[in-house]
Every structure is written in structure tokens, then in C-alpha cells.
Amino acid sequence: MSQFWSDIVNTLTPYVPGEQPQNRDYVKLNTNENPFGPSEKVFHAIDNFDRNLLKRYPDPEATKLRQSIADYYQMDLNQVFVGNGSDEVLAHSFFAFFKKNKPIAFPDITYSFYPVYANLYNIEAREFAVKDDFSIDIQSITQDCDGIILPNPNAPTSRYLELDKIKELLTLHSNKVVIVDEAYIDFGGESAVSLVNEFENLLVIQTFSKSRSLAGLRIGFAIGQAHLIEALQRVKNSFNSYPIDQLAIVAGQAAMQDVAYFKSCCEQVIQTRQWTHKQLESLGFECIESKANFILAKPLKHDAEKVYLDLKENGVLVRYFKNSKISDYLRISIDTQDNMKKLIDALTVIL
Ligand SMILES: Cc1ncc(COP(=O)(O)O)c(C=O)c1O
């Protein structure tokens, strides 16, 4: 607290990201990064980048990058918005679509940045309860709200809603914006982008941080009908004209175009996830069936926090959400097969 702070700063409870330890080389399974590096085509684009370009501001519309996303999804350019990580796209979306009179709705177990944005923009949040198995009952979502946001698959539960359920949600709430945050959709789910032209109230948000191995470059995007994208452009151009830098534009474009590499990375993550799921179960964990690049797992006979601390002691970092509805669980990112084997070996010793 300081006398120099604005009133709103005094009320903020900022988001706390997973640790990025600088002092020890962990087997890092705590922030759902992709273990496979970016595509060779990304390295090639960076190596051939004209460094003199850095004296110039980037294209404020990041047109080439947006075009590569539009091409991949067979959408029009004016249906694509890009931002500095999907966190920025999410923040602009809260401001563009949810800053209204009524509350917004999201699951009571979900991405912990949502309440933070709601708080930042002074938007009332109304949580709807996920079921005991963490699945979401679409019919239970309140009509008394001005917008809905949910990740699909949900994070950190990894629970996935089939496309017909998303359709049902969009139909039930056709008079408000529904945002589907698809940060993890490429690891086995079906994207709702295919519904964008049918539903004027749908905004799909994705990221380059997970399936495209570019968490360090900070690119996220939204796909929706042109009227929603225009709202995002208006917010962005009232905040920062150049959220995507020159290097991110060329590297992101290359990542988007290397479809074969992207698909093979996702496939490997899916296979390793299946292997890890089985191993964890045989070690006495209850695992939620995941369509993401992480597994939410509950040690049935041990205290989850103690397992998290013991793993850390043994050089393996997973995510533990203390004081939450999932404090009996660990969230474990899927890494290379070798690293997942190290996790299983460490757990075998610890347990
Ligand atoms: C559900 C969800 N949405 C969005 C993000 C943000 O991703 P980024 O800002 O790296 O694009 C994350 C990151 O972990 C996430 O879990």
C-alpha cells in the first residue's frame, strides 16, 4: 500500500504465474509449456530476420501473422485478432464485451486469471459450480449474466466439452458474448472455430504458447465474426498500437505455416499423456481424463502438498494450488517421454 497508488491498485489481487526457477535445473512440469522446441521453420525465419527492421515500428495490424492464422482456419482476415499472448487477448475481451451492467459467468474451477481481469475492470463475476467430477453442466449456467467465458478443455481440470455442448451453450445464450478459451484445444479436442460463422456471439481465443511451442514469444489470437474483432481492435488501439513485435510477426507466421511439425508435436504429447496417465494410476493416483497437455492427478493415499514438495526436493516441479478447490490434486504438464519417466521414477521413490 502506498499513498501514491490509485484506488483501484489498492484493491487488486494479481495473478501468480507458475514458478520459472532461475537457480536450479528442474524437470519442469508446472506451466504447461511444450517440450518440443519451435519448428525449424521458426528458427529459419529468425535467422533470416532483417535486423535493421528493428529500428521501425512493426505493422500495427500484424497483417501477415493474422493472414497466416486466417489461412490455417480458412477465415477472413477481418475475423482474426492477435495480441501479446492470449492473456492480453483475454484482457481486451473482458473490457470489450463484459464491462457492462450485469455480471459475467465462468466456472468455479477455472483459469485463475479470469477473476483477476474481472477485478481489474471492476466487472462483477458470477461463478457456476462444476460437478463433482469437474464436468460442466451447460444447463446450470445462469441466464442472469452479460457474458460467459470458459476454457475448453478447462484449466486446470482438463475436462473437455464436445462441440455439440458448445453449440448448445451458444444457442442458450445467443444474446451475449460467449468466449471459448482454447489454449489447450490442439491436444485432442475439436476447435469451436468451425462454429464462428454460424454464431455471431462466439469468440474463440487460442495461443501460440502451448501447441506451437512459442510461450517465450508471446502471441495469442481470437477468431470471431468481424463485429467482435472490430471491438477488440478498438480496445487494442486505445491501449497499445504495437503489441506484436517485428520478430514475433515473422516467427509466428512460420510456426503457423509448419502444420506437419505442429501436428507431430501434438501427437507425441497425446501419446505421452496416455502413458503417464496409466503410470500415475498404477502408483495410486486418480487422474481426470485429459484432452490437454497436462493431467490433474490426485494422490489417493498421500497429501498432495507433501508430494509436490517432495517432488521439488527431487528436482521435479509440478503445480500445486494451495487453498483451492483442487488442493488434493497436482497438475502435471506433459513433457518428453524421458522427463515423464523421471517423474514416475521420482514418485516411485517418494511414495
Ligand atoms: C486457459 C488458459 N488461457 C490462457 C492462457 C495464457 O496463455 P498465453 O498468455 O501464454 O497465450 C493460459 C496459460 O497457461 C491458460 O491456461
PDB file of C-alpha atoms and ligand atoms in Angstrom, residues 15 31-32 84-88 90 111 114 151 153-155 181 183-184 206-210 215 218-220 294 331, ligand 1:
ATOM      1  CA  TYR A  15      -2.401 -13.368 -10.792  1.00  0.00           C
ATOM      2  CA  THR A  31       3.481 -24.327 -16.602  1.00  0.00           C
ATOM      3  CA  ASN A  32       2.155 -26.481 -19.472  1.00  0.00           C
ATOM      4  CA  ASN A  84       0.706 -10.194 -26.876  1.00  0.00           C
ATOM      5  CA  GLY A  85      -0.081 -13.663 -25.589  1.00  0.00           C
ATOM      6  CA  SER A  86      -3.646 -14.848 -25.191  1.00  0.00           C
ATOM      7  CA  ASP A  87      -3.624 -13.270 -21.743  1.00  0.00           C
ATOM      8  CA  GLU A  88      -3.641  -9.882 -23.441  1.00  0.00           C
ATOM      9  CA  LEU A  90      -8.402 -12.190 -22.850  1.00  0.00           C
ATOM     10  CA  TYR A 111      -8.137 -20.328 -15.245  1.00  0.00           C
ATOM     11  CA  TYR A 114     -10.423 -14.612 -15.104  1.00  0.00           C
ATOM     12  CA  PRO A 151     -11.659 -22.687 -21.264  1.00  0.00           C
ATOM     13  CA  PRO A 153     -10.556 -28.050 -22.242  1.00  0.00           C
ATOM     14  CA  ASN A 154     -10.995 -26.386 -18.866  1.00  0.00           C
ATOM     15  CA  ALA A 155      -7.852 -25.472 -16.980  1.00  0.00           C
ATOM     16  CA  ASP A 181     -10.612 -20.120 -24.401  1.00  0.00           C
ATOM     17  CA  ALA A 183      -5.423 -22.667 -25.005  1.00  0.00           C
ATOM     18  CA  TYR A 184      -5.278 -26.491 -24.931  1.00  0.00           C
ATOM     19  CA  GLN A 206      -6.106 -19.519 -28.759  1.00  0.00           C
ATOM     20  CA  THR A 207      -2.411 -19.227 -28.007  1.00  0.00           C
ATOM     21  CA  PHE A 208       0.968 -19.974 -29.613  1.00  0.00           C
ATOM     22  CA  SER A 209       2.343 -20.788 -26.144  1.00  0.00           C
ATOM     23  CA  LYS A 210       1.279 -24.429 -25.910  1.00  0.00           C
ATOM     24  CA  ALA A 215       5.482 -19.349 -24.919  1.00  0.00           C
ATOM     25  CA  ARG A 218       4.012 -14.069 -26.576  1.00  0.00           C
ATOM     26  CA  ILE A 219       1.371 -14.480 -29.281  1.00  0.00           C
ATOM     27  CA  GLY A 220      -2.310 -15.161 -28.761  1.00  0.00           C
ATOM     28  CA  PHE A 294      -1.387 -31.714 -18.557  1.00  0.00           C
ATOM     29  CA  ARG A 331      -1.366 -30.506 -12.072  1.00  0.00           C
TER      30      ARG A 331
HETATM   31  C1  LIG B   1      -6.667 -21.475 -20.026  1.00  0.00           C
HETATM   32  C2  LIG B   1      -5.542 -20.561 -20.387  1.00  0.00           C
HETATM   33  N1  LIG B   1      -5.805 -19.484 -21.143  1.00  0.00           N
HETATM   34  C3  LIG B   1      -4.825 -18.634 -21.490  1.00  0.00           C
HETATM   35  C4  LIG B   1      -3.521 -18.817 -21.078  1.00  0.00           C
HETATM   36  C5  LIG B   1      -2.491 -17.790 -21.431  1.00  0.00           C
HETATM   37  O1  LIG B   1      -1.603 -18.184 -22.374  1.00  0.00           O
HETATM   38  P1  LIG B   1      -0.628 -17.143 -23.089  1.00  0.00           P
HETATM   39  O2  LIG B   1      -0.813 -15.796 -22.440  1.00  0.00           O
HETATM   40  O3  LIG B   1       0.738 -17.686 -22.882  1.00  0.00           O
HETATM   41  O4  LIG B   1      -1.036 -17.120 -24.513  1.00  0.00           O
HETATM   42  C6  LIG B   1      -3.207 -19.918 -20.289  1.00  0.00           C
HETATM   43  C7  LIG B   1      -1.819 -20.124 -19.832  1.00  0.00           C
HETATM   44  O5  LIG B   1      -1.450 -21.001 -19.149  1.00  0.00           O
HETATM   45  C8  LIG B   1      -4.248 -20.812 -19.921  1.00  0.00           C
HETATM   46  O6  LIG B   1      -4.006 -21.869 -19.143  1.00  0.00           O
END
